[in-house]
Short mmCIF file of C-alpha atoms and ligand atoms in Angstrom, two decimals:
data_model
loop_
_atom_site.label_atom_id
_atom_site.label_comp_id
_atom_site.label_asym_id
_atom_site.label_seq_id
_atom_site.Cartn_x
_atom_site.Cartn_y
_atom_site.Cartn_z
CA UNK J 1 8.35 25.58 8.30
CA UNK J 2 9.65 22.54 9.04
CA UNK J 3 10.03 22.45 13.03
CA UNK J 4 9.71 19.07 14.01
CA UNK J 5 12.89 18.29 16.21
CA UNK J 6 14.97 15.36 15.00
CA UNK J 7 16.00 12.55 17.14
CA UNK J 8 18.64 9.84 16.45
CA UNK J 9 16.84 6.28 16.12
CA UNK J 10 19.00 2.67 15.27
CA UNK J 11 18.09 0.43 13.32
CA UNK J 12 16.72 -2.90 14.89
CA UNK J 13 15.99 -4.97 12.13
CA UNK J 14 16.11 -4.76 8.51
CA UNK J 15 15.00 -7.55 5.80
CA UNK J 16 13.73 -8.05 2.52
CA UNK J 17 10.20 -7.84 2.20
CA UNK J 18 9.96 -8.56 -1.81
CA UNK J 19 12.85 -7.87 -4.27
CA UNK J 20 12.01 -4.27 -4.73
CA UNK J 21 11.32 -3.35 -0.87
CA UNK J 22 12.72 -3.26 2.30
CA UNK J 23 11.29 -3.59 5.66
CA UNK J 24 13.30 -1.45 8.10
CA UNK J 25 11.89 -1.27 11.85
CA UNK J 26 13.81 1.65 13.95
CA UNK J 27 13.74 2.48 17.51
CA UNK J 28 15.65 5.06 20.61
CA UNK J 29 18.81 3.92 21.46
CA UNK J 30 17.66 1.45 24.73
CA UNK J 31 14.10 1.20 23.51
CA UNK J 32 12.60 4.15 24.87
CA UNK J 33 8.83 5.53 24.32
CA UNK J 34 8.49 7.10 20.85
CA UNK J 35 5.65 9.57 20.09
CA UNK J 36 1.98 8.09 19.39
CA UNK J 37 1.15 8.75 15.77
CA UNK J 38 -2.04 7.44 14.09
CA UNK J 39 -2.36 5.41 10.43
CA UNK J 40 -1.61 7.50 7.52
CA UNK J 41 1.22 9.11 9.22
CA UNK J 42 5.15 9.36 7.89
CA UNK J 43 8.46 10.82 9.33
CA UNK J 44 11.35 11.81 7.86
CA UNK J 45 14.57 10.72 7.73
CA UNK J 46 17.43 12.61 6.94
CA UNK J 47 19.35 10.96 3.91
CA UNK J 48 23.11 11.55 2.34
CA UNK J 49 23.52 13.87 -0.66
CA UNK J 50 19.84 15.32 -0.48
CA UNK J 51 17.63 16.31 2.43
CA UNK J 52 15.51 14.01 3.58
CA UNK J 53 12.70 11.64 2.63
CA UNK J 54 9.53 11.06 4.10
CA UNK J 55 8.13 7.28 4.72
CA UNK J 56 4.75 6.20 6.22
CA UNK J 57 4.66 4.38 9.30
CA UNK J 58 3.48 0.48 9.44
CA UNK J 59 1.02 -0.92 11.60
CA UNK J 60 0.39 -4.78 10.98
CA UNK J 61 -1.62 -5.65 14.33
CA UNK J 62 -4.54 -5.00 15.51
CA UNK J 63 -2.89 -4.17 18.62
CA UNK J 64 -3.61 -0.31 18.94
CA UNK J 65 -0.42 0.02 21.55
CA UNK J 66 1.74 0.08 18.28
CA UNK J 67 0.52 3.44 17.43
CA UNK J 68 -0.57 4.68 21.22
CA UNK J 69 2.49 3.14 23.36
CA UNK J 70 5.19 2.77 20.44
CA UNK J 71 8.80 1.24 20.93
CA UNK J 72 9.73 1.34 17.03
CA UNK J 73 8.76 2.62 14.03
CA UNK J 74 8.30 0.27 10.97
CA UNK J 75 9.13 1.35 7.37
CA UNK J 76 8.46 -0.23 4.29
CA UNK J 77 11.03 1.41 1.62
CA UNK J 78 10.65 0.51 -2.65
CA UNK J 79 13.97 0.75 -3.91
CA UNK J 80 13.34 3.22 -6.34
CA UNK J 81 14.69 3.55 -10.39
CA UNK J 82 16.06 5.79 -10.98
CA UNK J 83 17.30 6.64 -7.18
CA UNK J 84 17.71 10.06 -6.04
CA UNK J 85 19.74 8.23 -3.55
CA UNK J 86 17.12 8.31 -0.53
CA UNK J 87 15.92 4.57 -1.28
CA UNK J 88 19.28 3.39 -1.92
CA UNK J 89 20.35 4.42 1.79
CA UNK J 90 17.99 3.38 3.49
CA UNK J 91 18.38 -0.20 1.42
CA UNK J 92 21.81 -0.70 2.66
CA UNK J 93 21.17 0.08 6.47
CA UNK J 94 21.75 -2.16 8.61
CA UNK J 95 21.28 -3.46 12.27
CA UNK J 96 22.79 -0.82 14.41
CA UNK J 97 22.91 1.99 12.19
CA UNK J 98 22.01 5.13 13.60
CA UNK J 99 19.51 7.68 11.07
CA UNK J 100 17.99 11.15 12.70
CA UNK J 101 14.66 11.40 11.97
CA UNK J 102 11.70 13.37 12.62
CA UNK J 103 8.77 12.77 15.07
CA UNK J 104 5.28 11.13 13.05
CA UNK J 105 2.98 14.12 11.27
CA UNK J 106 -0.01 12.98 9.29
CA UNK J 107 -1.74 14.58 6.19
CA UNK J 108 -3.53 11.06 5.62
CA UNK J 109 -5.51 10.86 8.50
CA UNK J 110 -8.62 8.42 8.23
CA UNK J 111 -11.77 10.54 9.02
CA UNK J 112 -14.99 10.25 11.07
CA UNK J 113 -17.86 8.12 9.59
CA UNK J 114 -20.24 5.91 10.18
CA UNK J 115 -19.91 4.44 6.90
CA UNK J 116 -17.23 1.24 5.83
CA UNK J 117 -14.53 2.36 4.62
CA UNK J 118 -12.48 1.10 1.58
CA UNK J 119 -9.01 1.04 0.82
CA UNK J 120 -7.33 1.11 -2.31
CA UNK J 121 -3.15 0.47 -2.36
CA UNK J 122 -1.00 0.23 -5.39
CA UNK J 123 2.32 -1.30 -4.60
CA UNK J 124 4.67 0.70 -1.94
CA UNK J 125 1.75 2.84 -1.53
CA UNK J 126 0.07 0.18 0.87
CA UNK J 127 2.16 0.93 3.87
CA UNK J 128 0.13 3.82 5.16
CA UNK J 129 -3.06 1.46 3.58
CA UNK J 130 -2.41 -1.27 5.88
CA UNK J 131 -1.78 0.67 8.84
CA UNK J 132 -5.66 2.34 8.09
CA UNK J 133 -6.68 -1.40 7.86
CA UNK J 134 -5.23 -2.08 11.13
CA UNK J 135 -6.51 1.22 12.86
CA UNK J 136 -10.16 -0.08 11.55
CA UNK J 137 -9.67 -3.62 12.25
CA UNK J 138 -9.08 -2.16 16.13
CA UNK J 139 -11.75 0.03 16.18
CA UNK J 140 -14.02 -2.59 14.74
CA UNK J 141 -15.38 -0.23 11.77
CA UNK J 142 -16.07 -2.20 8.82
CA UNK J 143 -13.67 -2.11 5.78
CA UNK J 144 -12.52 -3.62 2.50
CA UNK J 145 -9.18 -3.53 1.56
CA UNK J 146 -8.08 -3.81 -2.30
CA UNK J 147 -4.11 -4.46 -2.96
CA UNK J 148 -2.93 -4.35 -6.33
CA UNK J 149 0.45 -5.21 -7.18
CA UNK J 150 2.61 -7.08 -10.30
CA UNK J 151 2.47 -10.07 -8.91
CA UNK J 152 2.21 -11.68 -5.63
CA UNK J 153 5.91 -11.87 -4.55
CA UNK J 154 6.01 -7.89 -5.28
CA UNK J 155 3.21 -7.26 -2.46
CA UNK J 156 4.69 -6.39 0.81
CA UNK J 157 4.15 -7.50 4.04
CA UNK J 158 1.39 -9.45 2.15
CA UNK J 159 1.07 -12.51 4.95
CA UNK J 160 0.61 -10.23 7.93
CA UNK J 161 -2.06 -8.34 5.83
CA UNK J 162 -3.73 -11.50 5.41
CA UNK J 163 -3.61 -12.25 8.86
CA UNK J 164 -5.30 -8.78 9.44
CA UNK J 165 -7.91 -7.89 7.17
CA UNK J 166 -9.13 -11.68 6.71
CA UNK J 167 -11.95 -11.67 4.54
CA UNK J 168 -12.05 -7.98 3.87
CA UNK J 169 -8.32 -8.13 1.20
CA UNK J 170 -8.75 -8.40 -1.98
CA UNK J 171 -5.64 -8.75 -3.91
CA UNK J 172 -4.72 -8.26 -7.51
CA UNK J 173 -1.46 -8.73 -9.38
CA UNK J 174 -1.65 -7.80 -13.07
CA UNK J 175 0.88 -11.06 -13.74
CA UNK J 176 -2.82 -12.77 -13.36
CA UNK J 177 -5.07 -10.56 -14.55
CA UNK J 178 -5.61 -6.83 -16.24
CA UNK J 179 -4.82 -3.70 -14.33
CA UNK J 180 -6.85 -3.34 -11.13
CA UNK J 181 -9.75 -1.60 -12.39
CA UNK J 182 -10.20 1.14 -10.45
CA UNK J 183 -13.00 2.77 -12.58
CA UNK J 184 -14.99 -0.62 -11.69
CA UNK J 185 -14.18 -0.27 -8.06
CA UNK J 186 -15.38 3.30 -7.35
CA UNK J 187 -18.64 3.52 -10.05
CA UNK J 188 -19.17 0.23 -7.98
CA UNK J 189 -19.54 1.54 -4.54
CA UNK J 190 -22.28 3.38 -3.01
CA UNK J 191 -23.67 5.41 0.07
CA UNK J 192 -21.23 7.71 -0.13
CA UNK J 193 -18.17 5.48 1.26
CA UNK J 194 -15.27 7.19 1.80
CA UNK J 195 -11.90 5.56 -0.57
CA UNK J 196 -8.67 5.94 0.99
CA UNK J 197 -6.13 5.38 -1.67
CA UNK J 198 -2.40 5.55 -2.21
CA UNK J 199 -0.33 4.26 -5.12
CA UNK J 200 1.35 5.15 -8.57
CA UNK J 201 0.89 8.39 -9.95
CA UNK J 202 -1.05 7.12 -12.81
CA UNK J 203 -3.69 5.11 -10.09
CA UNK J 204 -4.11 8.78 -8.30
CA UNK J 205 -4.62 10.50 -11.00
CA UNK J 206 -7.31 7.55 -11.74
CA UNK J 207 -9.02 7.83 -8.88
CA UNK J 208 -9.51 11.76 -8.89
CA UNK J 209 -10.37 11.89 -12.49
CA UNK J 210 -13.47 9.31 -11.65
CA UNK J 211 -14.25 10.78 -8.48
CA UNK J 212 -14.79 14.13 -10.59
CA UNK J 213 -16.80 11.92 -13.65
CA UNK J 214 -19.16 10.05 -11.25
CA UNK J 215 -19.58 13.57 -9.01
CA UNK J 216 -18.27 12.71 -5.77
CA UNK J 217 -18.81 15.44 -3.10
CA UNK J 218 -15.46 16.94 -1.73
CA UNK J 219 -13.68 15.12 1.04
CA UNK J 220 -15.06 11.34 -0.12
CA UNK J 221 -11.56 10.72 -2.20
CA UNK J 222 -8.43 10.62 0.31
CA UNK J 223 -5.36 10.43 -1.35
CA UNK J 224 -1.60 10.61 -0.92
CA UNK J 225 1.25 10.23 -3.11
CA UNK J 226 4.50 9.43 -2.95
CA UNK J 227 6.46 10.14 -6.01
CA UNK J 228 8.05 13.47 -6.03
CA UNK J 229 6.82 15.77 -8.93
CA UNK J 230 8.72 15.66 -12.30
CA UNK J 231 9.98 18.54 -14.01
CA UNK J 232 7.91 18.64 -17.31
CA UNK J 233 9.36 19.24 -20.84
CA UNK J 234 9.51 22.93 -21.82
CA UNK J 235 9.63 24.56 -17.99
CA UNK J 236 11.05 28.39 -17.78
CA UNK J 237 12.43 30.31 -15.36
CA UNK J 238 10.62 33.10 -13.36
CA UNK J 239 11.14 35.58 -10.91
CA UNK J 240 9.27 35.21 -7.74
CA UNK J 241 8.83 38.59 -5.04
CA UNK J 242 8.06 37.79 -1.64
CA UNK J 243 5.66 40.74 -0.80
CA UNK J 244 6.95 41.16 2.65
CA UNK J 245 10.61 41.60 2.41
CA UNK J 246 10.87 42.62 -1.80
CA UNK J 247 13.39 40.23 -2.23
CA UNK J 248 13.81 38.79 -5.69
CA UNK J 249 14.22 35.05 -6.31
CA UNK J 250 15.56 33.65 -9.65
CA UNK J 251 13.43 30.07 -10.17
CA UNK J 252 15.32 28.27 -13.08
CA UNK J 253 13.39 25.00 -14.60
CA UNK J 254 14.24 22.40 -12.79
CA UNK J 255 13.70 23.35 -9.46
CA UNK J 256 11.10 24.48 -7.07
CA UNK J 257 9.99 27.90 -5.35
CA UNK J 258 10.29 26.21 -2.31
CA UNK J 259 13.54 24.71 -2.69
CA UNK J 260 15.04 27.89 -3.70
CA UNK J 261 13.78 29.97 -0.86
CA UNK J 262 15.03 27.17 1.71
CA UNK J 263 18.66 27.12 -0.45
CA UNK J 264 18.33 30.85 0.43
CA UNK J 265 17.82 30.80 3.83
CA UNK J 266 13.92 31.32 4.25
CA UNK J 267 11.91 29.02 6.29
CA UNK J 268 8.71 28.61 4.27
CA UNK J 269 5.98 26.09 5.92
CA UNK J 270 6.40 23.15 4.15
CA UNK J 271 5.72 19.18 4.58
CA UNK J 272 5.50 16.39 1.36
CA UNK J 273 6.50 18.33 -1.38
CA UNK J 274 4.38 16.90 -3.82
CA UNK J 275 1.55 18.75 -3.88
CA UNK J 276 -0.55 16.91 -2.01
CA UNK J 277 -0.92 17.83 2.19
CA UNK J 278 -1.73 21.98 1.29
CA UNK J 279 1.06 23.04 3.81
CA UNK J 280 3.25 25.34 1.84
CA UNK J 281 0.01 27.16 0.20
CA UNK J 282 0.66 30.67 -0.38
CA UNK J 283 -1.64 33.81 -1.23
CA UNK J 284 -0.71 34.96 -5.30
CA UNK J 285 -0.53 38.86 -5.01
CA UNK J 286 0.54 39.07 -8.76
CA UNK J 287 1.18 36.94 -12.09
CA UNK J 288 -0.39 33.47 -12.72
CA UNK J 289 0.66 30.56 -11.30
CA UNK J 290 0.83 26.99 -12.91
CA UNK J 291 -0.66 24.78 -10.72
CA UNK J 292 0.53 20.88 -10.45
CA UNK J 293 -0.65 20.27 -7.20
CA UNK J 294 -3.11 17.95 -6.13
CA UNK J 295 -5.03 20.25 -3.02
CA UNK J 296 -7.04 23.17 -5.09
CA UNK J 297 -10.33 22.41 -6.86
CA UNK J 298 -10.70 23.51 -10.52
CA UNK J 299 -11.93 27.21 -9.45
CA UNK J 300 -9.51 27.91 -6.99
CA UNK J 301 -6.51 26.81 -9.31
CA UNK J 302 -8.86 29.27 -12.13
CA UNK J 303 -8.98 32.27 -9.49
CA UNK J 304 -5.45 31.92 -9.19
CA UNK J 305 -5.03 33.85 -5.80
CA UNK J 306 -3.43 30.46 -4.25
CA UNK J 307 -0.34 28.29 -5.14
CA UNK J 308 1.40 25.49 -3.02
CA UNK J 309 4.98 26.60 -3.82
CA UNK J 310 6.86 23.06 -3.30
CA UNK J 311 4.99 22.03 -7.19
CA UNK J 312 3.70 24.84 -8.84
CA UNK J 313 5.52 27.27 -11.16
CA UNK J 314 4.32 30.30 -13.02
CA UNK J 315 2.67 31.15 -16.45
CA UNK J 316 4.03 34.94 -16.51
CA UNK J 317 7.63 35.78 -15.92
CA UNK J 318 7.23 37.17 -12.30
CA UNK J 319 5.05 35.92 -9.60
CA UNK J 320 4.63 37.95 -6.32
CA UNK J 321 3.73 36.02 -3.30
CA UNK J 322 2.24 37.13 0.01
CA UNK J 323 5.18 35.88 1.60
S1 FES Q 401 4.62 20.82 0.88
FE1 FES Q 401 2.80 19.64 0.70
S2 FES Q 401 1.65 20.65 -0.85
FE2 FES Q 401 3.57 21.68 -0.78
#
């Protein structure tokens, strides 16, 4: 369910970060208080010709008022290729547009621990990185902070994240060198540091392939993504039941449970819709589902008897959820 109210916020400033992404800072009509949100969170802002998309909030101060006492929100949006038409909005707003939004949530929270903490971003994926580094930097917890990019004029907001982490950034742009080895970086670290990490698809699925290789307990590897989830080559249809009502729900390839239930007037709990925050998980009462998402381990995707709805589909022709 997705009950956050929506609020009307103007654009302030907008500019060119790199060639690829723009920085887009947004705030109440005469400046008024915003709600406190903490790094790793996003809101969502309603787009033309789809729904709406979701963007992390930036932090690039140590100044903890930006996220306690906020006047604006920040966004850093990649221009993305092919466009669903989200990023090219949001690219061509301008000082004193208006956009409704939603209020900050957060499935990327950092967590308690007494141990430093390291971050890994890939590209657009460092804007809820840097605003961990910043939360850190204010709380004085020791951190390292990797950025990894295709070259240097393609890392955003790449000055004010020197200014912040200092010594802790390390940056790498494949223009210089190899990919950023991220097999390296994790075998590499030790006392059970927690990674933070958000980036390409291929970089996440990286990181959760070697946590899983090198046997890292549940909970070190923190991820989020932000691609949505791509229809693969040789998707059915099914029929999904919602236990509760009976109703019958015709899924053709191409599109999700969850989309279809909203298209049909259901309200099913819901947040990223990419697999990765757990919100629209639903109890399987029958049929097997085909899991894509990133949330259940390897023997809860086996049992079967869960399924987040907004990626998975189904291995058997009818599905019935406890919905
Ligand atoms: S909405 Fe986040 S996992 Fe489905």
């Amino acid at each position: 369910m997705d009950e956050q109210p929506r609020f009307d916020l103007t654009v302030r400033e907008a500019w060119q970060e790199t060639p690829l992404v723009r920085a887009i800072r947004l705030a109440r009509s005469h400046d008024e208080p915003l709600p406190s949100w903490e790094a790793g969170a996003h809101i969502k802002v309603s787009v033309p010709r789809s729904d709406e998309r979701s963007y992390s909030l930036v932090n690039l101060s140590a100044d903890a008022s930006v996220n306690t006492h906020p006047r604006s929100y920040l966004l850093g949006v990649r221009l993305e290729e092919p466009s669903q038409g989200g990023s090219v909005y949001m690219h061509s707003l301008k000082p004193g547009d208006v956009v409704a939004a939603s209020a900050p949530s957060n499935n990327f929270p950092l967590q308690a621990t007494t141990k430093p903490v390291v971050l890994l971003a890939g590209g657009i994926g460092v804007t809820p990185i840097v605003s961990m580094a910043a939360e850190l930097r204010a709380r004085g917890h020791p951190f390292r902070f990797y950025y990894a990019g295709r070259s240097r004029d393609q890392l955003a907001f790449l000055p004010m994240i020197e200014k912040l982490s200092g010594d802790n950034l390390s940056i790498h742009t494949d223009d210089v060198s190899d990919l950023f080895n991220v097999v390296g970086l994790m075998t590499s670290l030790s006392n059970d540091e927690p990674l933070y990490c958000c980036g390409p698809m291929p970089m996440i699925d990286l990181t959760i392939k070697t946590a899983k290789d090198l046997g890292w307990s549940a909970g070190r590897l923190h991820f989020e993504i932000f691609t949505a989830a791509q229809p693969k080559a040789g998707d059915q249809a099914f029929e999904v039941v919602l236990k509760s009502s009976g109703e019958s729900f015709h899924i053709p390839a191409g599109r999700s449970i969850l989309d279809v239930l909203i298209a049909a007037g259901k309200d099913p709990m819901h947040d990223c819709k990419r697999g990765d925050c757990g919100i629209c998980q639903v109890g399987v009462i029958e049929g097997v589902p085909d899991h894509r998402d990133f949330i259940l381990s390897d023997s809860e995707k086996a049992a079967g008897k869960l399924m987040q709805i907004c990626v998975s589909r189904s291995k058997t022709p009818r599905l019935v959820l406890d919905l």
